[in-house]
XYZ file of N, CA, C and O in Angstrom:
720
model
N 18.792 1.146 19.556
C 19.093 -0.239 19.862
C 17.960 -1.111 19.357
O 16.774 -0.809 19.557
N 18.336 -2.178 18.689
C 17.311 -3.141 18.286
C 17.501 -4.388 19.150
O 18.579 -4.687 19.589
N 16.380 -5.104 19.368
C 16.415 -6.259 20.249
C 15.944 -7.502 19.510
O 14.988 -7.424 18.704
N 16.592 -8.620 19.796
C 16.110 -9.902 19.280
C 14.830 -10.239 20.024
O 14.655 -9.849 21.192
N 13.930 -10.938 19.378
C 12.663 -11.328 19.997
C 12.465 -12.810 19.844
O 13.079 -13.466 19.003
N 11.602 -13.372 20.704
C 11.282 -14.757 20.666
C 9.773 -14.902 20.926
O 9.228 -14.200 21.769
N 9.137 -15.817 20.201
C 7.727 -16.096 20.473
C 7.666 -17.307 21.389
O 8.251 -18.362 21.102
N 6.933 -17.142 22.492
C 6.700 -18.230 23.441
C 5.205 -18.304 23.642
O 4.589 -17.384 24.206
N 4.616 -19.357 23.135
C 3.160 -19.457 23.136
C 2.590 -18.362 22.243
O 3.024 -18.178 21.101
N 1.642 -17.589 22.765
C 1.008 -16.497 22.029
C 1.731 -15.169 22.245
O 1.300 -14.159 21.712
N 2.766 -15.163 23.059
C 3.449 -13.922 23.415
C 4.758 -13.759 22.660
O 5.427 -14.718 22.321
N 5.120 -12.471 22.443
C 6.420 -12.123 21.871
C 7.187 -11.407 22.988
O 6.712 -10.447 23.571
N 8.385 -11.916 23.263
C 9.245 -11.371 24.320
C 10.583 -10.920 23.728
O 11.021 -11.469 22.723
N 11.212 -9.939 24.371
C 12.606 -9.646 24.039
C 13.414 -10.877 24.388
O 13.186 -11.507 25.393
N 14.413 -11.196 23.563
C 15.305 -12.315 23.856
C 16.573 -11.848 24.559
O 17.555 -12.570 24.628
N 16.543 -10.647 25.074
C 17.645 -10.062 25.812
C 17.088 -8.979 26.718
O 15.971 -8.511 26.523
N 17.865 -8.571 27.697
C 17.417 -7.541 28.633
C 17.516 -6.176 28.014
O 18.369 -5.897 27.146
N 16.658 -5.272 28.480
C 16.619 -3.901 28.006
C 17.958 -3.208 28.258
O 18.635 -3.466 29.261
N 18.334 -2.296 27.345
C 19.598 -1.575 27.473
C 19.446 -0.079 27.275
O 20.439 0.642 27.127
N 18.260 0.421 27.289
C 18.042 1.851 27.000
C 18.467 2.765 28.121
O 18.468 2.401 29.282
N 18.856 3.973 27.745
C 19.158 5.035 28.709
C 18.207 6.207 28.513
O 18.387 7.259 29.101
N 17.162 6.000 27.667
C 16.154 7.031 27.425
C 14.777 6.416 27.502
O 14.588 5.237 27.229
N 13.798 7.231 27.875
C 12.408 6.811 27.841
C 11.947 6.768 26.384
O 12.631 7.261 25.482
N 10.797 6.191 26.138
C 10.263 6.052 24.800
C 10.105 7.396 24.087
O 10.187 7.465 22.853
N 9.903 8.473 24.844
C 9.762 9.793 24.224
C 11.098 10.481 23.965
O 11.139 11.601 23.474
N 12.203 9.825 24.325
C 13.525 10.383 24.086
C 14.176 11.068 25.277
O 15.368 11.408 25.231
N 13.432 11.304 26.359
C 13.994 11.912 27.564
C 14.999 10.964 28.186
O 14.781 9.760 28.260
N 16.099 11.514 28.680
C 17.133 10.701 29.335
C 16.664 10.177 30.685
O 15.978 10.875 31.437
N 17.096 8.950 30.994
C 16.875 8.385 32.318
C 18.146 8.644 33.122
O 19.237 8.336 32.643
N 18.037 9.256 34.309
C 19.232 9.551 35.090
C 20.106 8.317 35.319
O 19.616 7.220 35.632
N 21.429 8.497 35.178
C 22.404 7.438 35.388
C 23.457 7.904 36.401
O 23.479 9.075 36.770
N 24.317 7.014 36.809
C 25.440 7.383 37.647
C 25.099 7.684 39.087
O 25.889 8.320 39.788
N 23.952 7.235 39.584
C 23.590 7.476 40.982
C 24.467 6.630 41.902
O 24.667 5.440 41.643
N 24.956 7.239 42.966
C 25.805 6.536 43.895
C 25.007 5.530 44.724
O 23.785 5.684 44.863
N 25.705 4.560 45.226
C 25.063 3.582 46.098
C 26.105 2.932 46.999
O 27.108 2.451 46.549
N 25.902 2.991 48.281
C 26.761 2.313 49.235
C 26.144 2.392 50.629
O 26.295 1.521 51.448
N 25.437 3.466 50.879
C 24.848 3.704 52.191
C 23.370 3.906 52.064
O 22.853 4.140 50.966
N 22.666 3.880 53.179
C 21.215 4.063 53.187
C 20.790 5.411 52.599
O 19.715 5.559 52.068
N 21.679 6.403 52.688
C 21.326 7.715 52.142
C 21.935 7.956 50.758
O 22.069 9.077 50.323
N 22.279 6.887 50.064
C 22.867 7.021 48.730
C 21.854 7.557 47.754
O 20.647 7.521 47.971
N 22.340 8.105 46.630
C 21.428 8.664 45.620
C 20.461 7.595 45.093
O 19.280 7.874 44.912
N 20.952 6.369 44.828
C 20.087 5.307 44.314
C 18.983 4.976 45.317
O 17.841 4.770 44.951
N 19.325 4.928 46.583
C 18.386 4.545 47.631
C 17.340 5.632 47.890
O 16.220 5.324 48.326
N 17.675 6.893 47.670
C 16.752 7.969 48.077
C 16.019 8.638 46.901
O 15.090 9.394 47.148
N 16.387 8.342 45.681
C 15.703 8.992 44.564
C 14.241 8.563 44.474
O 13.883 7.428 44.819
N 13.423 9.482 44.044
C 12.009 9.171 43.760
C 11.737 9.405 42.278
O 10.588 9.571 41.869
N 12.775 9.428 41.494
C 12.703 9.583 40.051
C 13.236 8.303 39.383
O 13.933 7.510 40.020
N 12.941 8.124 38.118
C 13.478 7.004 37.382
C 14.986 7.040 37.345
O 15.579 8.123 37.327
N 15.612 5.878 37.366
C 17.077 5.807 37.302
C 17.479 4.486 36.640
O 16.735 3.505 36.707
N 18.644 4.483 36.042
C 19.171 3.315 35.367
C 20.637 3.155 35.759
O 21.331 4.138 36.046
N 21.078 1.916 35.819
C 22.469 1.620 36.151
C 22.946 0.412 35.353
O 22.130 -0.358 34.830
N 24.229 0.232 35.328
C 24.856 -0.981 34.813
C 25.417 -1.662 36.043
O 25.982 -1.007 36.922
N 25.289 -2.994 36.105
C 25.804 -3.722 37.274
C 27.252 -3.370 37.486
O 28.072 -3.443 36.572
N 27.590 -2.960 38.710
C 28.946 -2.577 39.060
C 29.255 -1.105 38.826
O 30.367 -0.667 39.071
N 28.284 -0.327 38.366
C 28.441 1.074 38.026
C 28.924 1.910 39.199
O 28.330 1.882 40.279
N 29.974 2.646 39.016
C 30.414 3.636 39.987
C 31.401 3.119 40.999
O 31.381 1.968 41.399
N 32.262 4.004 41.439
C 33.271 3.613 42.436
C 32.732 3.637 43.873
O 33.352 3.109 44.777
N 31.585 4.260 44.070
C 30.995 4.342 45.407
C 29.831 3.399 45.541
O 28.800 3.739 46.082
N 29.982 2.186 45.046
C 28.936 1.187 45.124
C 29.542 -0.149 45.539
O 30.589 -0.538 45.024
N 28.883 -0.844 46.420
C 29.302 -2.194 46.798
C 28.866 -3.160 45.709
O 27.715 -3.127 45.265
N 29.774 -3.995 45.241
C 29.487 -4.899 44.129
C 29.922 -6.321 44.473
O 31.092 -6.551 44.754
N 28.976 -7.238 44.431
C 29.252 -8.670 44.646
C 29.230 -9.372 43.291
O 28.350 -9.126 42.475
N 30.185 -10.274 43.065
C 30.334 -10.960 41.793
C 30.382 -12.462 42.015
O 31.313 -12.961 42.644
N 29.365 -13.170 41.529
C 29.318 -14.625 41.637
C 29.442 -15.292 40.258
O 29.267 -16.493 40.133
N 29.713 -14.515 39.248
C 29.750 -15.053 37.892
C 30.980 -15.923 37.666
O 32.097 -15.512 37.961
N 30.765 -17.116 37.082
C 31.912 -17.969 36.767
C 32.559 -17.625 35.429
O 33.612 -18.163 35.096
N 31.946 -16.723 34.684
C 32.429 -16.515 33.309
C 32.859 -15.084 32.978
O 33.561 -14.889 31.990
N 32.427 -14.072 33.736
C 32.830 -12.692 33.457
C 33.148 -12.014 34.778
O 32.799 -12.519 35.860
N 33.757 -10.846 34.710
C 33.914 -9.984 35.884
C 32.630 -9.115 35.910
O 32.567 -8.092 35.247
N 31.631 -9.562 36.680
C 30.338 -8.885 36.674
C 30.429 -7.462 37.206
O 29.558 -6.626 36.889
N 31.448 -7.148 37.979
C 31.596 -5.779 38.507
C 32.291 -4.873 37.504
O 32.445 -3.654 37.778
N 32.718 -5.374 36.386
C 33.243 -4.580 35.299
C 32.048 -4.138 34.448
O 31.346 -4.951 33.869
N 31.827 -2.826 34.415
C 30.620 -2.287 33.748
C 30.482 -2.716 32.298
O 29.392 -3.045 31.856
N 31.562 -2.719 31.545
C 31.507 -3.094 30.143
C 31.063 -4.555 29.957
O 30.212 -4.860 29.140
N 31.666 -5.426 30.744
C 31.315 -6.851 30.670
C 29.887 -7.117 31.108
O 29.145 -7.871 30.497
N 29.461 -6.472 32.197
C 28.116 -6.721 32.702
C 27.050 -6.126 31.774
O 25.982 -6.701 31.601
N 27.330 -4.977 31.163
C 26.364 -4.405 30.220
C 26.125 -5.377 29.068
O 24.984 -5.625 28.694
N 27.182 -5.906 28.509
C 27.060 -6.851 27.387
C 26.322 -8.110 27.818
O 25.471 -8.625 27.091
N 26.619 -8.635 28.991
C 26.032 -9.890 29.436
C 24.621 -9.749 30.003
O 23.790 -10.650 29.821
N 24.350 -8.636 30.690
C 23.096 -8.547 31.449
C 22.152 -7.399 31.039
O 21.008 -7.367 31.494
N 22.605 -6.454 30.253
C 21.769 -5.284 29.978
C 21.871 -4.303 31.121
O 22.838 -4.286 31.873
N 20.860 -3.467 31.260
C 20.853 -2.417 32.299
C 19.863 -2.761 33.406
O 18.946 -3.561 33.198
N 20.041 -2.104 34.539
C 19.141 -2.263 35.695
C 18.368 -0.972 35.892
O 18.958 0.109 35.807
N 17.083 -1.099 36.155
C 16.209 0.076 36.314
C 15.542 0.028 37.697
O 15.298 -1.035 38.229
N 15.238 1.208 38.221
C 14.487 1.227 39.451
C 12.993 1.266 39.154
O 12.553 1.404 37.988
N 12.179 1.115 40.193
C 10.724 1.069 40.056
C 10.165 2.323 39.402
O 9.235 2.281 38.607
N 10.748 3.459 39.727
C 10.245 4.726 39.184
C 10.442 4.767 37.672
O 9.587 5.309 36.968
N 11.515 4.225 37.161
C 11.723 4.185 35.705
C 10.732 3.224 35.080
O 10.167 3.502 34.008
N 10.502 2.094 35.721
C 9.557 1.094 35.201
C 8.145 1.691 35.055
O 7.459 1.470 34.088
N 7.740 2.485 36.042
C 6.384 3.008 36.062
C 6.221 4.410 35.468
O 5.119 4.971 35.437
N 7.280 4.996 34.971
C 7.227 6.340 34.418
C 6.294 6.381 33.204
O 6.342 5.519 32.343
N 5.443 7.371 33.157
C 4.434 7.508 32.068
C 5.072 7.705 30.697
O 4.412 7.499 29.687
N 6.341 8.087 30.649
C 7.009 8.282 29.339
C 7.342 6.949 28.689
O 7.682 6.907 27.512
N 7.243 5.852 29.422
C 7.476 4.530 28.874
C 8.942 4.141 28.879
O 9.780 4.843 28.315
N 9.255 3.019 29.485
C 10.611 2.531 29.561
C 10.990 1.763 28.284
O 12.125 1.812 27.824
N 10.023 1.062 27.729
C 10.282 0.217 26.559
C 10.093 0.989 25.266
O 9.374 1.985 25.223
N 10.660 0.485 24.195
C 10.440 1.101 22.876
C 8.951 1.114 22.540
O 8.166 0.305 23.050
N 8.585 1.995 21.641
C 7.183 2.128 21.207
C 6.626 0.764 20.780
O 7.289 0.019 20.048
N 5.439 0.432 21.247
C 4.797 -0.818 20.910
C 5.097 -1.943 21.886
O 4.567 -3.029 21.773
N 5.953 -1.688 22.875
C 6.335 -2.671 23.876
C 6.015 -2.154 25.262
O 5.814 -0.955 25.442
N 5.970 -3.042 26.240
C 5.728 -2.619 27.627
C 6.446 -3.545 28.594
O 6.766 -4.674 28.236
N 6.676 -3.057 29.796
C 7.195 -3.909 30.868
C 6.092 -4.894 31.201
O 4.932 -4.499 31.374
N 6.399 -6.196 31.258
C 5.346 -7.189 31.474
C 4.564 -6.965 32.768
O 5.139 -6.559 33.773
N 3.303 -7.292 32.722
C 2.440 -7.266 33.907
C 2.517 -8.624 34.574
O 3.054 -9.588 34.016
N 1.931 -8.722 35.770
C 1.865 -10.016 36.448
C 1.096 -11.012 35.563
O 1.459 -12.198 35.501
N 0.092 -10.543 34.853
C -0.677 -11.420 33.965
C 0.214 -11.938 32.808
O 0.137 -13.115 32.446
N 1.057 -11.077 32.266
C 1.976 -11.507 31.218
C 2.909 -12.595 31.730
O 3.145 -13.624 31.058
N 3.458 -12.388 32.930
C 4.370 -13.370 33.522
C 3.637 -14.695 33.782
O 4.184 -15.770 33.560
N 2.406 -14.608 34.269
C 1.630 -15.829 34.552
C 1.343 -16.598 33.272
O 1.405 -17.841 33.255
N 1.069 -15.867 32.181
C 0.838 -16.550 30.898
C 2.112 -17.240 30.432
O 2.056 -18.387 29.937
N 3.245 -16.592 30.562
C 4.532 -17.216 30.205
C 4.754 -18.458 31.061
O 5.085 -19.532 30.518
N 4.586 -18.343 32.344
C 4.777 -19.470 33.249
C 3.852 -20.630 32.876
O 4.283 -21.786 32.822
N 2.586 -20.325 32.564
C 1.649 -21.367 32.189
C 2.066 -22.103 30.920
O 1.984 -23.333 30.845
N 2.555 -21.368 29.940
C 2.987 -21.989 28.703
C 4.191 -22.893 28.964
O 4.253 -24.024 28.454
N 5.142 -22.397 29.747
C 6.325 -23.170 30.030
C 5.960 -24.423 30.840
O 6.443 -25.521 30.563
N 5.056 -24.282 31.823
C 4.598 -25.435 32.609
C 3.980 -26.510 31.720
O 4.126 -27.709 31.965
N 3.272 -26.083 30.676
C 2.633 -27.038 29.760
C 3.637 -27.826 28.930
O 3.266 -28.846 28.337
N 4.883 -27.350 28.844
C 5.862 -27.961 27.950
C 7.103 -28.516 28.630
O 7.970 -29.071 27.958
N 7.228 -28.334 29.932
C 8.345 -28.905 30.681
C 7.809 -29.446 31.990
O 6.654 -29.258 32.336
N 8.668 -30.114 32.727
C 8.229 -30.638 34.021
C 7.885 -29.510 34.969
O 8.651 -28.536 35.057
N 6.751 -29.602 35.637
C 6.352 -28.576 36.595
C 7.455 -28.424 37.638
O 8.057 -29.376 38.085
N 7.748 -27.196 37.980
C 8.804 -26.887 38.907
C 10.132 -26.634 38.231
O 11.104 -26.286 38.898
N 10.202 -26.831 36.915
C 11.435 -26.609 36.164
C 11.331 -25.397 35.254
O 12.138 -25.229 34.327
N 10.342 -24.528 35.502
C 10.108 -23.383 34.602
C 11.342 -22.462 34.516
O 11.734 -22.048 33.422
N 11.910 -22.131 35.666
C 13.074 -21.259 35.665
C 14.244 -21.843 34.894
O 14.898 -21.160 34.114
N 14.506 -23.104 35.108
C 15.596 -23.788 34.411
C 15.383 -23.743 32.892
O 16.316 -23.551 32.116
N 14.158 -23.888 32.442
C 13.833 -23.879 31.016
C 13.995 -22.511 30.379
O 14.129 -22.412 29.165
N 13.982 -21.464 31.196
C 14.111 -20.085 30.679
C 15.513 -19.505 30.834
O 15.841 -18.519 30.195
N 16.354 -20.102 31.693
C 17.682 -19.599 31.976
C 18.652 -19.841 30.827
O 18.519 -20.810 30.072
N 19.670 -18.981 30.747
C 20.769 -19.195 29.789
C 21.472 -20.496 30.086
O 21.442 -21.011 31.203
N 22.160 -21.033 29.080
C 22.857 -22.309 29.235
C 24.248 -22.152 29.850
O 24.947 -23.142 30.053
N 24.640 -20.916 30.126
C 25.938 -20.686 30.755
C 25.882 -19.402 31.588
O 24.935 -18.633 31.477
N 26.912 -19.195 32.392
C 27.024 -17.974 33.173
C 26.503 -18.029 34.610
O 26.688 -17.094 35.365
N 25.849 -19.132 34.963
C 25.304 -19.282 36.320
C 26.337 -19.998 37.185
O 26.951 -20.966 36.740
N 26.503 -19.563 38.419
C 27.487 -20.181 39.314
C 27.116 -21.587 39.707
O 25.949 -21.986 39.615
N 28.107 -22.363 40.087
C 27.962 -23.714 40.623
C 27.174 -24.634 39.695
O 26.407 -25.497 40.157
N 27.318 -24.457 38.388
C 26.646 -25.330 37.453
C 25.145 -25.230 37.421
O 24.464 -26.144 36.995
N 24.600 -24.102 37.882
C 23.158 -23.908 37.917
C 22.607 -23.349 36.596
O 21.567 -22.682 36.576
N 23.281 -23.630 35.489
C 22.854 -23.172 34.187
C 21.503 -23.750 33.837
O 21.092 -24.778 34.340
N 20.835 -23.074 32.934
C 19.539 -23.527 32.471
C 19.645 -24.296 31.161
O 20.744 -24.591 30.684
N 18.501 -24.562 30.593
C 18.427 -25.269 29.306
C 17.955 -24.365 28.178
O 18.025 -24.758 27.024
N 17.458 -23.173 28.507
C 16.977 -22.206 27.521
C 16.129 -22.837 26.429
O 16.347 -22.603 25.244
N 15.188 -23.651 26.826
C 14.336 -24.381 25.889
C 13.467 -23.487 25.015
O 12.976 -23.957 23.969
N 13.261 -22.247 25.397
C 12.326 -21.378 24.670
C 12.996 -20.155 24.024
O 12.323 -19.338 23.445
N 14.310 -20.000 24.186
C 15.000 -18.860 23.610
C 14.874 -17.599 24.440
O 15.217 -16.512 23.973
N 14.344 -17.690 25.655
C 14.165 -16.525 26.518
C 15.520 -16.022 27.032
O 15.700 -14.838 27.234
N 16.458 -16.927 27.206
C 17.851 -16.603 27.539
C 18.003 -15.720 28.780
O 18.688 -14.710 28.746
N 17.354 -16.087 29.867
C 17.407 -15.312 31.103
C 18.788 -15.414 31.756
O 19.184 -16.470 32.212
N 19.523 -14.287 31.780
C 20.863 -14.318 32.364
C 20.839 -14.067 33.866
O 19.880 -13.491 34.380
N 21.916 -14.428 34.568
C 21.988 -14.192 36.002
C 22.508 -12.769 36.263
O 23.603 -12.588 36.801
N 21.725 -11.772 35.916
C 22.165 -10.399 35.981
C 22.076 -9.719 37.332
O 22.396 -8.540 37.441
N 21.646 -10.432 38.377
C 21.590 -9.857 39.702
C 20.624 -8.713 39.819
O 19.647 -8.614 39.044
N 20.883 -7.811 40.754
C 19.987 -6.672 40.973
C 20.758 -5.553 41.650
O 21.889 -5.747 42.132
N 20.145 -4.387 41.705
C 20.683 -3.258 42.471
C 19.692 -3.009 43.591
O 18.527 -2.724 43.372
N 20.176 -3.136 44.806
C 19.313 -3.026 45.972
C 18.696 -1.639 46.126
O 19.365 -0.618 45.911
N 17.441 -1.599 46.529
C 16.748 -0.333 46.692
C 17.082 0.339 48.031
O 16.965 1.548 48.168
N 17.522 -0.417 49.016
C 17.806 0.144 50.335
C 19.155 0.839 50.400
O 19.298 1.894 50.989
N 20.180 0.231 49.795
C 21.528 0.792 49.866
C 22.124 1.119 48.500
O 23.164 1.754 48.425
N 21.541 0.605 47.428
C 22.107 0.836 46.104
C 23.238 -0.105 45.767
O 23.998 0.139 44.831
N 23.369 -1.209 46.521
C 24.420 -2.182 46.273
C 24.061 -3.075 45.095
O 22.905 -3.218 44.747
N 25.083 -3.658 44.489
C 24.913 -4.615 43.397
C 25.105 -6.002 43.979
O 26.124 -6.279 44.605
N 24.159 -6.920 43.734
C 24.262 -8.245 44.329
C 23.685 -9.308 43.400
O 22.778 -9.033 42.619
N 24.210 -10.497 43.529
C 23.712 -11.740 42.934
C 24.042 -11.963 41.456
O 23.560 -12.923 40.867
N 24.858 -11.122 40.791
C 25.222 -11.386 39.402
C 25.965 -12.711 39.350
O 26.890 -12.951 40.106
N 25.516 -13.592 38.502
C 26.068 -14.937 38.381
C 25.286 -15.942 39.181
O 25.366 -17.140 38.945
N 24.484 -15.479 40.138
C 23.724 -16.369 41.012
C 22.222 -16.216 40.901
O 21.485 -17.128 41.276
N 21.735 -15.106 40.378
C 20.297 -14.916 40.292
C 19.974 -13.790 39.350
O 20.838 -13.013 38.926
N 18.719 -13.674 39.010
C 18.238 -12.615 38.158
C 16.853 -12.164 38.611
O 16.100 -12.965 39.134
N 16.587 -10.907 38.437
C 15.276 -10.340 38.764
C 14.707 -9.636 37.543
O 15.435 -8.958 36.823
N 13.418 -9.794 37.324
C 12.741 -9.117 36.210
C 11.548 -8.364 36.763
O 10.818 -8.880 37.619
N 11.361 -7.158 36.284
C 10.276 -6.322 36.755
C 8.920 -6.782 36.225
O 8.814 -7.327 35.133
N 7.917 -6.515 37.005
C 6.526 -6.526 36.568
C 6.035 -5.102 36.697
O 6.428 -4.400 37.638
N 5.202 -4.663 35.790
C 4.623 -3.325 35.902
C 3.365 -3.335 36.791
O 2.705 -2.313 36.937
N 3.069 -4.451 37.399
C 1.954 -4.548 38.339
C 2.481 -4.319 39.752
O 3.365 -5.032 40.207
N 1.905 -3.334 40.418
C 2.320 -3.032 41.797
C 1.774 -4.110 42.728
O 0.756 -4.737 42.454
N 2.464 -4.299 43.856
C 2.015 -5.208 44.905
C 1.670 -4.346 46.100
O 2.499 -4.095 46.965
N 0.422 -3.833 46.080
C 0.032 -2.858 47.083
C 0.824 -1.574 46.860
O 0.800 -1.038 45.769
N 1.544 -1.150 47.876
C 2.375 0.036 47.721
C 3.817 -0.331 47.422
O 4.693 0.521 47.381
N 4.099 -1.612 47.229
C 5.437 -2.096 46.969
C 5.663 -2.316 45.482
O 4.731 -2.603 44.740
N 6.917 -2.195 45.070
C 7.278 -2.490 43.668
C 7.275 -3.971 43.488
O 7.527 -4.739 44.410
């Protein structure tokens, strides 16, 4: 898979979300983990895992998207990329292609600082969001080509899919104490 990139300030970012099912060394990342209850495979694994929003028949899926059926795996993969758990993000085999890394808190802060310098303070998220696909007209302006979609997340407690069309989450490779 090749990814479009965009330069924002001094940084180069992917212009789309990651879609890999293998680590940088070629090892497969486990897929198809169930999610619906506290003891689901997604909730209890201590290994890296990847999913597509809406993946599996034994997963609770919420859809707020005004433009696609976010719980349809094919549509959500195209629109949002894949979802990874913390263990995949931090795996020593590397989640990103060679030469790339999951952004650190410092990387995110540098991006935020650049955006703040070029748009009204407090409008950073709007300037990075896609121009369509967000519920209730909450679309962004995508002033920098970052094209942040409302891809939602997969909950770590139950393995549920939530917020597609209404929000997006992006990993940092910087731990927050013992929390992801």
